[in-house]
Coordinates of C-alpha atoms and ligand atoms in Angstrom, one line a residue:
X190 CA 0.1 -0.5 -0.2
X191 CA 1.6 3.7 -0.5
X192 CA 2.7 4.6 2.9
X193 CA 0.8 8.2 2.4
X194 CA -2.8 6.0 2.2
X195 CA -1.4 3.7 5.2
X196 CA -1.4 6.6 7.1
X197 CA -5.6 7.2 6.8
X198 CA -7.5 6.4 10.1
X199 CA -10.3 8.3 9.7
X200 CA -11.9 10.9 7.5
X201 CA -9.9 13.8 8.9
X202 CA -7.2 12.1 7.7
X203 CA -9.3 10.9 5.1
X204 CA -9.6 14.5 3.6
X205 CA -5.8 15.9 4.3
X206 CA -4.5 13.3 1.4
X207 CA -7.9 14.2 -0.7
X208 CA -6.7 18.1 -0.4
X209 CA -3.7 17.3 -0.6
X210 CA -4.3 16.1 -4.2
X211 CA -6.5 18.6 -5.5
X212 CA -8.9 17.0 -5.4
X213 CA -11.7 18.9 -2.6
X214 CA -13.5 22.0 -3.2
X215 CA -15.1 24.2 -0.5
X216 CA -18.2 25.0 0.0
X217 CA -19.8 28.3 2.5
X218 CA -23.3 29.4 2.6
X219 CA -24.9 26.5 1.1
X220 CA -28.8 26.0 3.0
X221 CA -29.6 22.5 4.1
X222 CA -32.6 22.8 2.9
X223 CA -32.3 21.4 -1.6
X224 CA -28.5 23.8 -1.5
X225 CA -26.8 21.2 -0.4
X226 CA -28.6 18.7 -2.7
X227 CA -29.0 20.9 -5.8
X228 CA -25.5 22.0 -4.8
X229 CA -23.3 18.1 -5.4
X230 CA -26.0 16.8 -7.8
X231 CA -24.9 19.4 -10.3
X232 CA -21.4 18.3 -9.6
X233 CA -21.8 14.9 -10.2
X234 CA -22.4 15.8 -13.3
X235 CA -19.5 17.4 -14.2
X236 CA -16.5 15.1 -15.6
X237 CA -14.5 13.6 -13.0
X238 CA -16.2 15.6 -9.8
X239 CA -14.4 17.0 -6.9
X240 CA -15.0 15.9 -3.5
X241 CA -17.5 19.0 -1.5
X242 CA -17.0 20.1 1.5
X243 CA -19.8 22.4 2.5
X244 CA -18.6 24.6 6.3
X245 CA -21.1 27.4 7.4
X246 CA -24.3 25.6 6.9
X247 CA -27.1 28.2 6.7
X248 CA -28.3 28.4 10.1
X249 CA -25.2 26.3 11.7
X250 CA -22.2 27.2 13.1
X251 CA -19.1 27.0 11.5
X252 CA -17.2 23.9 11.9
X253 CA -20.7 22.1 11.6
X254 CA -20.4 20.4 7.8
X255 CA -21.4 18.3 5.0
X256 CA -19.2 15.7 2.7
X257 CA -20.3 14.9 -0.6
X258 CA -19.1 12.8 -3.7
X259 CA -16.3 11.7 -1.0
X260 CA -15.6 8.9 -3.7
X261 CA -17.4 9.6 -7.4
X262 CA -14.1 9.6 -9.6
X263 CA -11.3 7.2 -9.5
X264 CA -8.8 9.2 -7.7
X265 CA -11.0 8.8 -4.9
X266 CA -12.1 5.9 -4.8
X267 CA -8.7 4.1 -5.6
X268 CA -7.8 6.4 -2.1
X269 CA -10.5 4.8 -0.6
X270 CA -9.8 1.5 -0.9
X271 CA -6.2 2.1 -0.3
X272 CA -5.9 1.1 -4.3
X273 CA -3.0 3.9 -5.3
X274 CA -4.5 7.3 -6.4
X275 CA -3.8 7.6 -10.5
X276 CA -6.0 3.9 -11.6
X277 CA -8.1 5.0 -14.3
X278 CA -11.4 3.3 -14.3
X279 CA -10.7 -0.2 -16.5
X280 CA -7.0 -0.4 -13.7
X281 CA -9.6 -0.3 -10.6
X282 CA -11.4 -2.6 -11.4
X283 CA -8.1 -5.0 -12.4
X284 CA -6.7 -3.9 -8.8
X285 CA -10.0 -5.7 -7.4
X286 CA -9.9 -8.5 -9.0
X287 CA -9.9 -10.9 -6.5
X288 CA -9.6 -9.3 -3.6
X289 CA -13.5 -8.9 -2.0
X290 CA -12.3 -13.0 -1.9
X291 CA -9.9 -11.9 -0.2
X292 CA -11.1 -9.4 2.3
X293 CA -13.7 -12.3 3.4
X294 CA -10.4 -14.5 4.0
X295 CA -8.4 -12.1 6.3
X296 CA -11.2 -10.6 8.0
X297 CA -10.8 -13.1 11.0
X298 CA -7.5 -11.9 11.6
X299 CA -8.6 -8.4 11.6
X300 CA -10.8 -8.3 15.0
X301 CA -11.3 -4.4 16.1
X302 CA -9.3 -2.7 18.7
X303 CA -11.1 -2.1 22.3
X304 CA -10.2 1.2 23.1
X305 CA -11.7 3.3 25.4
X306 CA -12.1 6.2 24.2
X307 CA -11.7 8.1 21.1
X308 CA -12.1 11.4 18.7
X309 CA -15.3 10.4 18.8
X310 CA -16.5 10.7 22.6
X311 CA -15.4 14.1 23.1
X312 CA -19.2 14.9 23.0
X313 CA -21.6 12.7 24.9
X314 CA -25.1 13.7 25.4
X315 CA -28.3 11.6 26.8
X316 CA -32.1 12.9 26.9
X317 CA -32.7 16.0 26.8
X318 CA -29.2 17.0 25.7
X319 CA -29.7 15.2 22.9
X320 CA -30.8 17.3 19.3
X321 CA -31.1 15.8 16.5
X322 CA -31.2 19.3 14.8
X323 CA -28.4 20.2 16.3
X324 CA -26.5 19.0 12.9
X325 CA -26.9 20.5 9.5
X326 CA -29.2 17.7 8.0
X327 CA -29.8 17.9 4.3
X328 CA -33.0 18.5 2.5
X329 CA -31.8 16.1 -0.8
X330 CA -34.4 16.2 -3.3
X331 CA -37.5 18.4 -3.1
X332 CA -39.6 15.5 -3.6
X333 CA -38.1 13.8 0.0
X334 CA -40.3 13.2 3.4
X335 CA -37.9 14.7 5.5
X336 CA -34.5 15.4 6.0
X337 CA -31.6 12.6 6.5
X338 CA -29.5 12.7 8.4
X339 CA -27.6 8.7 8.2
X340 CA -27.2 8.6 4.0
X341 CA -23.5 7.8 4.3
X342 CA -24.4 5.8 7.1
X343 CA -22.7 2.6 9.2
X344 CA -25.7 1.4 11.1
X345 CA -24.3 -1.8 13.7
X346 CA -26.3 -4.8 14.8
X347 CA -25.2 -8.2 16.7
X348 CA -26.8 -11.4 15.7
X349 CA -28.2 -12.1 18.9
X350 CA -27.0 -15.9 19.0
X351 CA -23.4 -14.9 18.3
X352 CA -22.7 -11.7 18.7
X353 CA -21.1 -11.6 15.3
X354 CA -21.7 -7.7 14.4
X355 CA -22.9 -6.2 10.7
X356 CA -22.6 -2.8 9.3
X357 CA -25.6 -2.2 6.8
X358 CA -25.7 1.3 5.0
X359 CA -29.2 1.8 5.6
X360 CA -31.2 5.6 5.5
X361 CA -31.5 7.4 8.3
X362 CA -34.2 9.9 8.4
X363 CA -34.9 12.5 11.0
X364 CA -38.2 11.9 13.4
X365 CA -38.0 13.4 16.5
X366 CA -35.3 15.5 18.6
X367 CA -34.0 12.0 19.4
X368 CA -36.0 9.4 17.1
X369 CA -34.6 8.4 13.3
X370 CA -36.1 6.4 11.0
X371 CA -34.1 3.7 9.0
X372 CA -35.0 2.4 6.5
X373 CA -33.8 -1.9 6.7
X374 CA -35.2 -3.8 3.1
X375 CA -35.8 -7.1 4.4
X376 CA -33.2 -10.7 3.9
X377 CA -30.3 -7.6 4.5
X378 CA -28.2 -9.0 7.3
X379 CA -29.6 -6.2 9.8
X380 CA -32.8 -7.1 9.3
X381 CA -32.5 -10.7 10.4
X382 CA -30.9 -9.2 13.2
X383 CA -33.1 -6.7 14.9
X384 CA -35.8 -8.8 14.1
X385 CA -34.0 -12.4 16.1
X386 CA -33.6 -9.9 19.3
X387 CA -36.9 -8.4 18.9
X388 CA -38.1 -12.5 19.8
X389 CA -35.4 -13.7 22.2
X390 CA -35.0 -9.4 23.9
X391 CA -38.5 -7.7 22.7
X392 CA -35.9 -4.7 21.6
X393 CA -32.9 -4.4 19.5
X394 CA -29.2 -2.5 20.5
X395 CA -28.6 -0.3 17.4
X396 CA -24.6 1.9 17.4
X397 CA -24.7 3.9 14.0
X398 CA -21.8 6.3 12.1
X399 CA -22.9 8.7 10.2
X400 CA -19.7 10.3 9.1
X401 CA -16.3 8.3 8.8
X402 CA -13.5 7.6 6.8
X403 CA -15.9 6.4 3.4
X404 CA -14.1 2.8 3.5
X405 CA -16.8 2.0 6.9
X406 CA -19.7 3.1 3.8
X407 CA -18.3 1.2 1.0
X408 CA -17.5 -2.7 3.6
X409 CA -21.7 -1.0 5.2
X410 CA -23.0 -0.7 1.8
X411 CA -21.6 -4.2 -0.2
X412 CA -22.6 -7.4 0.0
X413 CA -20.3 -8.7 2.1
X414 CA -20.8 -12.1 3.1
X415 CA -23.4 -13.3 6.7
X416 CA -21.7 -13.6 9.2
X417 CA -18.3 -11.5 8.1
X418 CA -18.4 -8.4 10.5
X419 CA -17.5 -5.5 8.2
X420 CA -15.0 -4.1 11.0
X421 CA -13.0 -6.9 10.6
X422 CA -13.6 -6.2 5.9
X423 CA -12.4 -2.5 6.6
X424 CA -9.6 -4.4 8.4
X425 CA -8.8 -6.6 6.1
X426 CA -8.9 -3.9 3.5
X427 CA -6.3 -1.5 5.5
X428 CA -4.4 -3.7 7.1
X429 CA -4.9 -2.6 10.5
X430 CA -7.5 -3.8 12.2
X431 CA -10.2 -0.6 13.3
X432 CA -10.5 0.9 16.9
X433 CA -13.5 0.7 18.0
X434 CA -15.6 1.8 21.5
X435 CA -18.3 -0.2 23.1
X436 CA -21.4 2.1 23.1
X437 CA -22.7 3.0 27.4
X438 CA -26.2 1.7 26.9
X439 CA -25.9 -1.3 24.6
X440 CA -22.5 -2.5 24.0
X441 CA -22.9 -2.5 20.9
X442 CA -18.7 -1.0 19.1
X443 CA -19.3 2.5 17.7
X444 CA -16.1 3.8 15.8
X445 CA -13.6 5.3 18.0
X446 CA -12.6 7.9 15.1
X447 CA -15.9 8.4 13.2
X448 CA -17.4 12.0 13.0
X449 CA -20.6 11.3 15.6
X450 CA -22.6 7.8 16.1
X451 CA -25.5 7.6 17.4
X452 CA -26.8 4.6 20.1
X453 CA -30.4 3.5 21.1
X454 CA -33.0 0.8 20.7
X455 CA -35.7 -0.3 18.2
X456 CA -38.9 -1.0 19.5
X457 CA -41.6 -3.6 17.6
X458 CA -44.1 -1.5 17.7
X459 CA -42.7 2.6 17.4
X460 CA -42.9 3.1 13.7
X461 CA -43.3 6.0 11.8
X462 CA -44.3 6.6 7.7
X463 CA -40.3 6.7 6.3
X464 CA -40.2 8.7 2.6
X465 CA -40.7 9.5 0.1
X466 CA -36.4 9.5 -1.3
X467 CA -34.9 10.1 -4.3
X468 CA -33.3 6.6 -5.3
X469 CA -30.5 5.6 -6.8
X470 CA -33.2 4.5 -9.9
X471 CA -33.3 7.9 -11.0
X472 CA -37.6 8.2 -9.0
X473 CA -38.7 8.9 -5.5
X474 CA -39.2 5.9 -3.9
X475 CA -42.6 4.0 -4.5
X476 CA -46.2 6.1 -3.1
X477 CA -45.5 8.7 -1.2
X478 CA -43.0 6.7 1.2
X479 CA -43.1 3.9 3.5
X480 CA -45.4 3.2 6.8
X481 CA -44.9 1.6 9.2
X482 CA -40.3 1.7 9.0
X483 CA -38.8 1.2 12.6
X484 CA -37.7 4.0 14.9
X485 CA -34.7 4.3 16.4
X486 CA -35.1 5.8 20.1
X487 CA -31.5 7.6 20.9
X488 CA -29.9 7.3 24.1
X489 CA -26.8 8.7 23.6
X490 CA -25.7 10.9 20.6
X491 CA -21.2 10.5 20.5
X492 CA -19.8 13.5 19.0
X493 CA -16.2 15.3 17.9
X494 CA -17.0 19.2 18.4
X495 CA -16.9 20.0 14.8
X496 CA -18.4 17.5 13.5
X497 CA -18.2 16.2 9.2
X498 CA -21.8 14.5 8.4
X499 CA -21.0 12.3 5.5
X500 CA -23.7 12.8 2.8
X501 CA -23.3 10.6 -0.2
X502 CA -27.5 11.2 -1.1
X503 CA -28.8 8.7 -4.3
X504 CA -31.1 9.7 -7.2
X505 CA -30.7 9.5 -10.7
X506 CA -28.0 8.6 -11.9
X507 CA -25.0 9.5 -11.7
X508 CA -25.6 10.2 -7.8
X509 CA -22.7 10.1 -5.0
X510 CA -22.1 6.9 -4.9
X511 CA -22.9 5.6 -8.5
X512 CA -19.6 5.3 -9.2
X513 CA -18.5 3.5 -6.5
X514 CA -21.1 0.3 -6.9
X515 CA -20.5 0.1 -11.1
X516 CA -16.5 -0.3 -9.9
X517 CA -17.1 -2.1 -7.3
X518 CA -19.9 -4.3 -9.1
X519 CA -17.6 -4.4 -11.9
X520 CA -15.3 -6.5 -10.5
X521 CA -17.2 -8.4 -9.0
X522 CA -18.7 -9.7 -11.7
X523 CA -15.7 -10.3 -13.4
X524 CA -14.2 -11.7 -10.7
X525 CA -17.8 -14.2 -10.7
X526 CA -17.5 -14.7 -14.4
X527 CA -14.1 -16.2 -14.5
X528 CA -14.6 -18.3 -11.7
X529 CA -17.1 -20.3 -13.9
X530 CA -13.9 -20.9 -16.0
X531 CA -15.5 -18.9 -18.8
X532 CA -12.8 -18.4 -21.6
X533 CA -10.8 -15.1 -23.0
X534 CA -13.4 -12.8 -20.9
X535 CA -11.1 -9.3 -21.3
X536 CA -13.1 -6.6 -19.5
X537 CA -16.8 -6.0 -17.9
X538 CA -18.7 -3.0 -16.7
X539 CA -21.3 -2.2 -14.9
X540 CA -22.6 1.1 -16.0
X541 CA -24.1 3.8 -13.6
X542 CA -26.9 4.4 -16.5
X543 CA -27.9 1.2 -14.6
X544 CA -27.1 1.6 -10.6
X545 CA -24.5 -0.9 -11.3
X546 CA -27.5 -3.2 -11.6
X547 CA -29.3 -2.8 -15.1
X548 CA -27.2 -2.8 -17.3
X549 CA -23.9 -4.7 -18.0
X550 CA -21.1 -4.6 -20.4
X551 CA -18.7 -8.2 -21.5
X552 CA -16.6 -7.9 -23.6
X553 CA -15.2 -11.3 -24.9
X554 CA -12.8 -12.8 -27.6
X555 CA -14.7 -15.0 -29.1
X556 CA -13.4 -18.5 -29.6
X557 CA -16.0 -21.4 -31.0
X558 CA -19.6 -20.6 -31.9
X559 CA -22.3 -20.0 -29.8
X560 CA -18.9 -17.7 -26.8
X561 CA -20.6 -14.7 -27.2
X562 CA -24.5 -16.0 -25.9
X563 CA -23.4 -18.5 -23.1
X564 CA -20.9 -14.9 -21.7
X565 CA -23.8 -12.6 -21.8
X566 CA -26.5 -15.8 -20.5
X567 CA -24.3 -16.9 -17.4
X568 CA -23.5 -12.0 -16.7
X569 CA -27.4 -12.2 -17.1
X570 CA -27.9 -15.3 -13.8
X571 CA -24.7 -15.2 -12.0
X572 CA -25.3 -14.4 -8.0
X573 CA -23.5 -11.5 -8.5
X574 CA -24.8 -9.4 -11.2
X575 CA -28.4 -11.7 -11.4
X576 CA -30.7 -9.4 -8.7
X577 CA -32.5 -6.9 -11.2
X578 CA -30.5 -6.9 -14.3
X579 CA -32.3 -6.4 -17.6
X580 CA -29.6 -5.5 -20.6
X581 CA -26.9 -8.1 -20.5
X582 CA -25.0 -6.5 -23.9
X583 CA -21.8 -9.0 -25.0
X584 CA -19.3 -7.2 -27.1
X585 CA -16.3 -7.8 -29.0
X586 CA -12.8 -7.6 -27.2
X587 CA -11.9 -4.4 -29.4
X588 CA -15.2 -2.5 -27.7
X589 CA -14.3 -0.4 -24.7
X590 CA -16.6 -2.0 -21.8
X591 CA -16.9 1.7 -20.4
X592 CA -18.4 3.7 -22.8
X593 CA -21.6 3.4 -23.9
X594 CA -21.1 5.5 -26.7
X595 CA -19.0 1.9 -27.6
X596 CA -20.9 -0.6 -26.8
X597 CA -24.2 1.3 -28.7
X598 CA -21.6 1.9 -31.8
X599 CA -21.3 -2.0 -31.2
X600 CA -25.5 -3.0 -30.8
X601 CA -25.6 -0.7 -33.9
X602 CA -23.9 -2.4 -36.1
X603 CA -23.3 -5.9 -34.8
X604 CA -26.3 -7.1 -33.8
X605 CA -29.5 -8.3 -35.7
X606 CA -31.9 -7.3 -33.7
X607 CA -34.3 -10.5 -35.3
X608 CA -32.4 -13.1 -33.7
X609 CA -29.2 -11.9 -31.3
X610 CA -32.0 -10.3 -28.2
X611 CA -32.6 -13.3 -26.3
X612 CA -35.1 -12.3 -23.6
X613 CA -35.3 -14.3 -20.2
X614 CA -39.2 -14.0 -18.6
X615 CA -40.0 -14.1 -14.3
X616 CA -36.1 -13.8 -13.8
X617 CA -35.5 -11.8 -10.3
X618 CA -36.7 -8.0 -10.1
X619 CA -37.2 -6.0 -7.2
X620 CA -39.7 -4.2 -6.3
X621 CA -38.0 -0.6 -5.8
X622 CA -38.0 -0.9 -9.8
X623 CA -39.9 1.6 -11.0
X624 CA -41.9 -0.7 -13.6
X625 CA -43.0 -2.8 -10.6
X626 CA -47.1 -3.0 -10.2
X627 CA -47.0 -2.2 -6.4
X628 CA -48.5 -6.3 -5.6
X629 CA -47.3 -9.6 -6.3
X630 CA -43.8 -10.9 -6.9
X631 CA -41.5 -9.1 -8.0
X632 CA -40.0 -11.0 -11.7
X633 CA -38.9 -8.5 -13.8
X634 CA -37.2 -9.6 -17.9
X635 CA -34.4 -9.2 -19.0
X636 CA -32.7 -9.1 -22.2
X637 CA -29.5 -9.8 -23.7
X638 CA -27.6 -8.3 -26.4
X639 CA -25.3 -10.0 -28.3
X640 CA -23.2 -7.2 -29.7
X641 CA -20.6 -9.6 -31.1
X642 CA -19.4 -9.8 -34.5
X643 CA -21.3 -13.4 -35.8
X644 CA -18.8 -15.2 -35.4
X645 CA -19.3 -17.5 -38.5
X646 CA -18.5 -14.2 -40.5
X647 CA -15.0 -12.8 -38.1
X648 CA -12.3 -13.2 -40.8
X649 CA -14.9 -11.4 -43.3
X650 CA -16.4 -8.7 -41.5
X651 CA -15.8 -5.4 -43.2
X652 CA -13.2 -3.6 -41.0
X653 CA -13.6 -0.7 -38.4
X654 CA -12.8 2.6 -40.1
X655 CA -10.6 4.4 -37.0
X656 CA -6.8 5.0 -37.3
X657 CA -4.4 2.8 -35.7
X658 CA -3.0 3.1 -32.5
X659 CA 0.6 3.0 -34.0
X660 CA -1.0 6.4 -36.0
X661 CA -3.1 8.1 -33.5
X662 CA 0.0 7.9 -31.2
X663 CA 2.0 10.0 -33.4
X664 CA 0.1 12.8 -34.4
X665 CA -1.5 13.3 -30.7
X666 CA 3.1 12.7 -29.8
X667 CA 3.2 15.7 -33.1
X668 CA 0.5 18.5 -31.7
X669 CA 0.5 17.6 -28.2
X670 CA -1.5 21.0 -26.9
X671 CA -4.4 20.4 -29.4
X672 CA -5.0 17.2 -29.4
X673 CA -3.4 15.6 -26.0
X674 CA -6.3 16.3 -23.8
X675 CA -6.3 17.0 -20.8
Ligands
FMN964 C1 -25.3 5.1 0.1 C2 -25.7 3.6 0.2 C3 -27.0 3.8 0.8 C4 -27.6 2.8 1.0 N1 -28.9 2.6 1.8 C5 -29.5 1.4 1.7 C6 -31.1 1.5 2.2 O1 -31.5 3.1 2.4 N2 -30.9 1.0 2.5 C7 -31.3 -0.9 2.4 O2 -31.6 -1.7 2.7 N3 -30.2 -1.1 1.6 C8 -29.2 1.0 1.7 N4 -28.1 0.1 1.2 C9 -27.5 -1.5 0.4 C10 -26.3 -1.6 1.4 O3 -26.1 -1.3 2.4 C11 -26.2 -2.9 1.1 O4 -27.3 -4.2 0.2 C12 -25.5 -4.1 2.3 O5 -25.0 -5.2 1.8 C13 -26.5 -3.7 3.1 O6 -25.4 -4.6 4.6 P1 -25.9 -6.0 4.4 O7 -25.7 -7.3 3.8 O8 -24.9 -6.5 5.9 O9 -27.1 -6.5 5.3 C14 -27.7 1.4 0.8 C15 -25.9 0.9 0.0 C16 -25.6 2.3 -0.1 C17 -24.1 2.1 -0.6
MN965 MN1 -23.7 -7.9 6.9

């Protein structure tokens, strides 16, 4: 690991490195009501967006800050994953090959390091002193149902029987001075833990970090296998155990170097209406939000004096973490495809337009008749990619999967729609799909588009009309200021 990255141990040291690299912009005077959200959204749409650190937020003291765009380019994502600061999109996916399973295997060697205090325990508030309104939690999108204090958050739960710790990124909406709903989708590890605690003890203990090293949000927001503690997984990524303090009320761990941690209990009968919220599909969640979402009853707030909320709002892509999701998904799907033994897979890109799920491009070098269709059907059903996928486009190795314009050029010129599009029915969909009819099982359908040159025409297919790499390099070298790009 590059030395500078080895020194990152919390959000402050992460910000130091990011600022040194020229990747941070300070924004002052923004309003928490819609301005932070809209400014962040405009930023995500710039090419190569910087991270934005909002300070002097309207109505809040200097130092109460919000950070967005933390992982929205290759340089910051690469440094957050401790992989390097000069990788491009494909190099990042290549650098990640095999890593997620390596981190899972290494995790048990990185048991948390328990400490009695840390930066997050500088201020401890309880009872009536607790007021979530004291933090500049943004009202992110115009049609949201309220202010979300938890977007780039990690919600900690335990298995009541084994004590295994889980961290999941589940959004948190403020519902009162000491209450916030936690939106945990069914089937997520945190949801199982909460249900088991309800059965065992009638309530479920929770701690939640609302700001910290963005690495924790990557771990908490990515499908790490059940039973693996995301804290130990983070330890494996950074090559050092995570320091934790035990919560006073629940005994649950909390990152000692976090910005803010809230602690409390969920009760089966303490629920609220949650949402709507601008979601990663690019739409507000269906039907005006959800009823009966569990509401955390907060008994302690631990924080630094001048905390930074880590904001990662989704929305119409590109959104705050769509790039991170694309890179993580691309590498996991590439690993899974190679593990099937499928030959000659060149690259995979899980496009941000489909939230890293709905639109996959897979490049292969065709070795036999049927190879392209096999690659597409495998990719469409492999566990790492099956949930909510809608389009798999298989291209030849000369096409850059990362470039939608190259991929669509291949579709336009190498696909015969009448025979090169396979449609699968009754596949694994989701209720968050804007096309979901509102009742019944959440199936979807999906298309595998074969955009490879027909195998039998490989020898005779017309040549691509573009300058060779050598010739291109030659003219760029001759007029670097004009053609060299930036
Ligand atoms: C920034 C961010 C926000 C997320 N918000 C939610 C959410 O509100 N509810 C949810 O169930 N999953 C959400 N997810 C996805 C989960 O975090 C992800 O599925 C993760 O694997 C859950 O942890 P678990 O596997 O330990 O349950 C979010 C992911 C990210 C990166
Ligand atoms: Mn988990």
